[in-house]
Amino acid sequence: FIHAGTSTQGAHDIVLQDDNFDCTSTSGSTPVYISRDGAASGGVGAIHAFGGDWGKAGAGMSTVYMDGGNGGNNDEVQQIDMHGVYLETNCTGNPIYINDADTITLDTLQINCSTGTNPGVVIHESASGLTNSIIITNYWLTNGGTSSITSNVGGCQTGTSGIHVPNYQCISSEVSG
C-alpha cells in the first residue's frame, strides 16, 4: 500500500526490485495499491518496479490498483512504471486498474488469470483530462480473462489523452468498479 496520506510532500522515489507480494486470495485484498488517498497535495509518483511476482488478490479485487482520487488535477498519481512483473490473479476483478493517473508505463507484463473473464487492464478517468500518457507494451494474458484493454478515456489509442497501446484493441466504454 503506497499512498501520500495527509502529507503535503507525498510519496516519491520508490524502487521495487524483484519483490513478491502474495495476498493468498484473502477477501478484500489487493497486492499493490497506489493511491493519492486524501493527500492535501504532493500525490504519489516516481515509483519504479523491476521484476517480481505479485498476485492472488481477493475475489473481485485488482492485483494492481492505481487511483489518483480526482485530486483536481492529473498529477496526483504519476510517473509509475512496471517492467517484467508477473501477476497471478483471478480475473473476477480487473487485474490492473488505473484511474485519474498520469505517465504510467506497463512493459513486459504477464497476467496469469486463474478464473474470470474481465479485461486485463482497465484505464479510467472520473472527469475529462485526469488520465493521460499511459503506455502499455509487451503485455499478455494467460489462462482466462480477456486480452482487451478497456478504457473510458477519450483518444484511446494515440489520441489527445496520450494512451498508446501498440498492437492491442482499446475498447472505449465506461467501466464500473
mmCIF file of C-alpha atoms in Angstrom:
data_model
loop_
_atom_site.group_PDB
_atom_site.id
_atom_site.type_symbol
_atom_site.label_atom_id
_atom_site.label_comp_id
_atom_site.label_asym_id
_atom_site.label_seq_id
_atom_site.Cartn_x
_atom_site.Cartn_y
_atom_site.Cartn_z
ATOM 1 C CA PHE A 1 0.000 0.000 0.000
ATOM 2 C CA ILE A 2 1.709 3.169 -1.223
ATOM 3 C CA HIS A 3 -0.108 6.418 -0.521
ATOM 4 C CA ALA A 4 0.558 10.026 0.349
ATOM 5 C CA GLY A 5 -1.756 10.085 3.364
ATOM 6 C CA THR A 6 -2.219 13.649 4.562
ATOM 7 C CA SER A 7 1.352 14.660 3.784
ATOM 8 C CA THR A 8 1.986 17.751 1.688
ATOM 9 C CA GLN A 9 5.176 16.089 0.425
ATOM 10 C CA GLY A 10 3.530 12.920 -0.919
ATOM 11 C CA ALA A 11 5.292 9.608 -1.530
ATOM 12 C CA HIS A 12 8.027 9.613 -4.191
ATOM 13 C CA ASP A 13 11.181 7.899 -5.438
ATOM 14 C CA ILE A 14 10.387 4.287 -4.617
ATOM 15 C CA VAL A 15 12.093 1.334 -6.349
ATOM 16 C CA LEU A 16 10.737 -2.217 -6.138
ATOM 17 C CA GLN A 17 13.248 -4.833 -7.347
ATOM 18 C CA ASP A 18 12.094 -8.462 -7.702
ATOM 19 C CA ASP A 19 9.603 -8.100 -4.850
ATOM 20 C CA ASN A 20 6.929 -10.701 -4.233
ATOM 21 C CA PHE A 21 3.502 -9.706 -2.933
ATOM 22 C CA ASP A 22 1.055 -12.574 -2.330
ATOM 23 C CA CYS A 23 -2.332 -11.909 -0.745
ATOM 24 C CA THR A 24 -3.276 -15.634 -0.850
ATOM 25 C CA SER A 25 -6.724 -14.680 -2.260
ATOM 26 C CA THR A 26 -7.745 -13.162 1.075
ATOM 27 C CA SER A 27 -11.144 -11.482 0.835
ATOM 28 C CA GLY A 28 -10.846 -7.754 0.074
ATOM 29 C CA SER A 29 -7.086 -7.852 -0.562
ATOM 30 C CA THR A 30 -5.127 -6.012 -3.277
ATOM 31 C CA PRO A 31 -1.396 -6.868 -3.532
ATOM 32 C CA VAL A 32 -0.275 -3.465 -4.903
ATOM 33 C CA TYR A 33 -2.402 -0.412 -4.068
ATOM 34 C CA ILE A 34 -1.096 3.016 -5.091
ATOM 35 C CA SER A 35 -3.313 5.947 -4.184
ATOM 36 C CA ARG A 36 -3.397 9.657 -3.504
ATOM 37 C CA ASP A 37 -5.616 8.684 -0.562
ATOM 38 C CA GLY A 38 -6.653 12.107 0.652
ATOM 39 C CA ALA A 39 -3.282 13.872 0.440
ATOM 40 C CA ALA A 40 -3.512 17.622 0.744
ATOM 41 C CA SER A 41 -1.005 17.892 -2.102
ATOM 42 C CA GLY A 42 2.059 16.110 -3.369
ATOM 43 C CA GLY A 43 0.449 12.893 -4.528
ATOM 44 C CA VAL A 44 2.347 9.696 -5.318
ATOM 45 C CA GLY A 45 4.973 9.392 -8.032
ATOM 46 C CA ALA A 46 8.315 8.165 -9.298
ATOM 47 C CA ILE A 47 7.621 4.519 -8.443
ATOM 48 C CA HIS A 48 9.652 2.014 -10.447
ATOM 49 C CA ALA A 49 9.119 -1.756 -10.350
ATOM 50 C CA PHE A 50 11.515 -4.212 -11.968
ATOM 51 C CA GLY A 51 10.572 -7.883 -11.926
ATOM 52 C CA GLY A 52 8.726 -9.612 -9.173
ATOM 53 C CA ASP A 53 5.686 -11.792 -8.657
ATOM 54 C CA TRP A 54 2.540 -10.016 -7.498
ATOM 55 C CA GLY A 55 -0.582 -11.996 -7.024
ATOM 56 C CA LYS A 56 -3.627 -13.587 -5.636
ATOM 57 C CA ALA A 57 -5.897 -10.632 -4.940
ATOM 58 C CA GLY A 58 -9.198 -11.330 -3.239
ATOM 59 C CA ALA A 59 -12.200 -12.209 -5.443
ATOM 60 C CA GLY A 60 -13.370 -9.175 -7.391
ATOM 61 C CA MET A 61 -10.288 -7.124 -6.428
ATOM 62 C CA SER A 62 -7.469 -5.763 -8.604
ATOM 63 C CA THR A 63 -3.918 -7.068 -8.351
ATOM 64 C CA VAL A 64 -2.533 -3.608 -9.141
ATOM 65 C CA TYR A 65 -4.759 -0.640 -8.285
ATOM 66 C CA MET A 66 -3.658 2.935 -9.068
ATOM 67 C CA ASP A 67 -6.021 5.765 -8.178
ATOM 68 C CA GLY A 68 -5.295 9.493 -8.282
ATOM 69 C CA GLY A 69 -8.589 10.110 -6.499
ATOM 70 C CA ASN A 70 -9.661 13.022 -8.719
ATOM 71 C CA GLY A 71 -7.418 15.429 -6.866
ATOM 72 C CA GLY A 72 -8.435 18.337 -9.057
ATOM 73 C CA ASN A 73 -5.562 17.791 -11.463
ATOM 74 C CA ASN A 74 -3.937 14.896 -13.286
ATOM 75 C CA ASP A 75 -0.710 14.549 -11.340
ATOM 76 C CA GLU A 76 -1.774 13.030 -8.040
ATOM 77 C CA VAL A 77 -0.631 9.517 -9.143
ATOM 78 C CA GLN A 78 2.075 9.830 -11.757
ATOM 79 C CA GLN A 79 5.388 8.546 -13.134
ATOM 80 C CA ILE A 80 4.829 4.900 -12.292
ATOM 81 C CA ASP A 81 6.463 2.216 -14.376
ATOM 82 C CA MET A 82 6.397 -1.559 -14.141
ATOM 83 C CA HIS A 83 8.817 -3.735 -16.115
ATOM 84 C CA GLY A 84 8.884 -7.528 -16.232
ATOM 85 C CA VAL A 85 6.351 -8.100 -13.461
ATOM 86 C CA TYR A 86 4.405 -11.378 -13.325
ATOM 87 C CA LEU A 87 0.851 -11.095 -11.989
ATOM 88 C CA GLU A 88 -1.026 -14.161 -10.802
ATOM 89 C CA THR A 89 -4.628 -13.325 -10.155
ATOM 90 C CA ASN A 90 -8.255 -14.115 -10.672
ATOM 91 C CA CYS A 91 -9.934 -12.103 -13.409
ATOM 92 C CA THR A 92 -13.156 -11.637 -11.458
ATOM 93 C CA GLY A 93 -11.724 -8.200 -10.628
ATOM 94 C CA ASN A 94 -9.665 -6.100 -13.012
ATOM 95 C CA PRO A 95 -6.043 -7.334 -12.782
ATOM 96 C CA ILE A 96 -4.707 -3.810 -13.417
ATOM 97 C CA TYR A 97 -6.916 -0.787 -12.713
ATOM 98 C CA ILE A 98 -5.727 2.757 -13.470
ATOM 99 C CA ASN A 99 -7.861 5.779 -12.535
ATOM 100 C CA ASP A 100 -7.034 9.503 -12.700
ATOM 101 C CA ALA A 101 -3.323 8.840 -13.254
ATOM 102 C CA ASP A 102 -0.617 10.319 -15.458
ATOM 103 C CA THR A 103 2.570 8.993 -17.073
ATOM 104 C CA ILE A 104 2.140 5.275 -16.426
ATOM 105 C CA THR A 105 4.248 2.685 -18.280
ATOM 106 C CA LEU A 106 3.459 -1.036 -18.199
ATOM 107 C CA ASP A 107 6.142 -3.016 -20.026
ATOM 108 C CA THR A 108 6.604 -6.769 -20.464
ATOM 109 C CA LEU A 109 3.872 -7.931 -18.095
ATOM 110 C CA GLN A 110 2.338 -11.381 -17.914
ATOM 111 C CA ILE A 111 -1.043 -11.715 -16.258
ATOM 112 C CA ASN A 112 -1.992 -15.287 -15.365
ATOM 113 C CA CYS A 113 -5.735 -15.465 -14.664
ATOM 114 C CA SER A 114 -6.903 -18.455 -12.664
ATOM 115 C CA THR A 115 -10.627 -17.663 -13.112
ATOM 116 C CA GLY A 116 -12.888 -14.978 -14.543
ATOM 117 C CA THR A 117 -13.165 -13.125 -17.819
ATOM 118 C CA ASN A 118 -12.563 -9.437 -17.029
ATOM 119 C CA PRO A 119 -10.189 -7.329 -19.146
ATOM 120 C CA GLY A 120 -6.512 -7.438 -18.196
ATOM 121 C CA VAL A 121 -6.153 -3.668 -17.923
ATOM 122 C CA VAL A 122 -8.820 -1.049 -17.198
ATOM 123 C CA ILE A 123 -7.960 2.607 -17.772
ATOM 124 C CA HIS A 124 -10.458 5.065 -16.322
ATOM 125 C CA GLU A 125 -10.882 8.733 -15.532
ATOM 126 C CA SER A 126 -13.516 10.271 -13.299
ATOM 127 C CA ALA A 127 -13.519 13.536 -15.288
ATOM 128 C CA SER A 128 -12.072 14.629 -18.600
ATOM 129 C CA GLY A 129 -8.311 15.158 -18.638
ATOM 130 C CA LEU A 130 -7.471 13.329 -15.397
ATOM 131 C CA THR A 131 -5.844 10.285 -17.052
ATOM 132 C CA ASN A 132 -3.013 10.907 -19.529
ATOM 133 C CA SER A 133 0.151 9.376 -21.009
ATOM 134 C CA ILE A 134 -0.446 5.669 -20.476
ATOM 135 C CA ILE A 135 1.927 3.370 -22.402
ATOM 136 C CA ILE A 136 1.487 -0.403 -22.458
ATOM 137 C CA THR A 137 3.892 -2.684 -24.339
ATOM 138 C CA ASN A 138 4.587 -6.440 -24.387
ATOM 139 C CA TYR A 139 1.564 -7.377 -22.314
ATOM 140 C CA TRP A 140 -0.201 -10.721 -22.374
ATOM 141 C CA LEU A 141 -2.879 -12.644 -20.526
ATOM 142 C CA THR A 142 -2.864 -16.412 -19.998
ATOM 143 C CA ASN A 143 -5.420 -18.938 -18.700
ATOM 144 C CA GLY A 144 -8.590 -16.857 -18.922
ATOM 145 C CA GLY A 145 -9.526 -13.220 -18.824
ATOM 146 C CA THR A 146 -9.676 -11.184 -21.994
ATOM 147 C CA SER A 147 -6.653 -9.650 -23.640
ATOM 148 C CA SER A 148 -8.500 -6.376 -24.121
ATOM 149 C CA ILE A 149 -7.571 -3.109 -22.562
ATOM 150 C CA THR A 150 -10.757 -1.272 -21.654
ATOM 151 C CA SER A 151 -10.964 2.475 -21.268
ATOM 152 C CA ASN A 152 -13.427 5.333 -20.915
ATOM 153 C CA VAL A 153 -10.686 7.847 -21.729
ATOM 154 C CA GLY A 154 -11.099 9.790 -24.970
ATOM 155 C CA GLY A 155 -8.482 9.164 -27.661
ATOM 156 C CA CYS A 156 -7.880 5.622 -26.501
ATOM 157 C CA GLN A 157 -5.162 4.604 -28.972
ATOM 158 C CA THR A 158 -2.931 7.583 -29.723
ATOM 159 C CA GLY A 159 -5.366 10.462 -29.354
ATOM 160 C CA THR A 160 -5.286 13.576 -27.236
ATOM 161 C CA SER A 161 -5.091 11.665 -23.965
ATOM 162 C CA GLY A 162 -1.796 10.087 -24.988
ATOM 163 C CA ILE A 163 -2.755 6.469 -24.347
ATOM 164 C CA HIS A 164 -0.611 4.292 -26.570
ATOM 165 C CA VAL A 165 -1.121 0.559 -26.807
ATOM 166 C CA PRO A 166 0.721 -0.922 -29.800
ATOM 167 C CA ASN A 167 -0.987 -3.917 -31.418
ATOM 168 C CA TYR A 168 -3.908 -4.101 -28.994
ATOM 169 C CA GLN A 169 -7.513 -3.101 -29.334
ATOM 170 C CA CYS A 170 -8.730 -0.487 -26.891
ATOM 171 C CA ILE A 171 -12.458 -0.541 -26.258
ATOM 172 C CA SER A 172 -13.886 2.878 -25.401
ATOM 173 C CA SER A 173 -16.665 2.255 -22.908
ATOM 174 C CA GLU A 174 -17.492 3.276 -19.384
ATOM 175 C CA VAL A 175 -16.056 0.911 -16.819
ATOM 176 C CA SER A 176 -17.545 0.274 -13.417
ATOM 177 C CA GLY A 177 -15.513 -0.621 -10.382
#
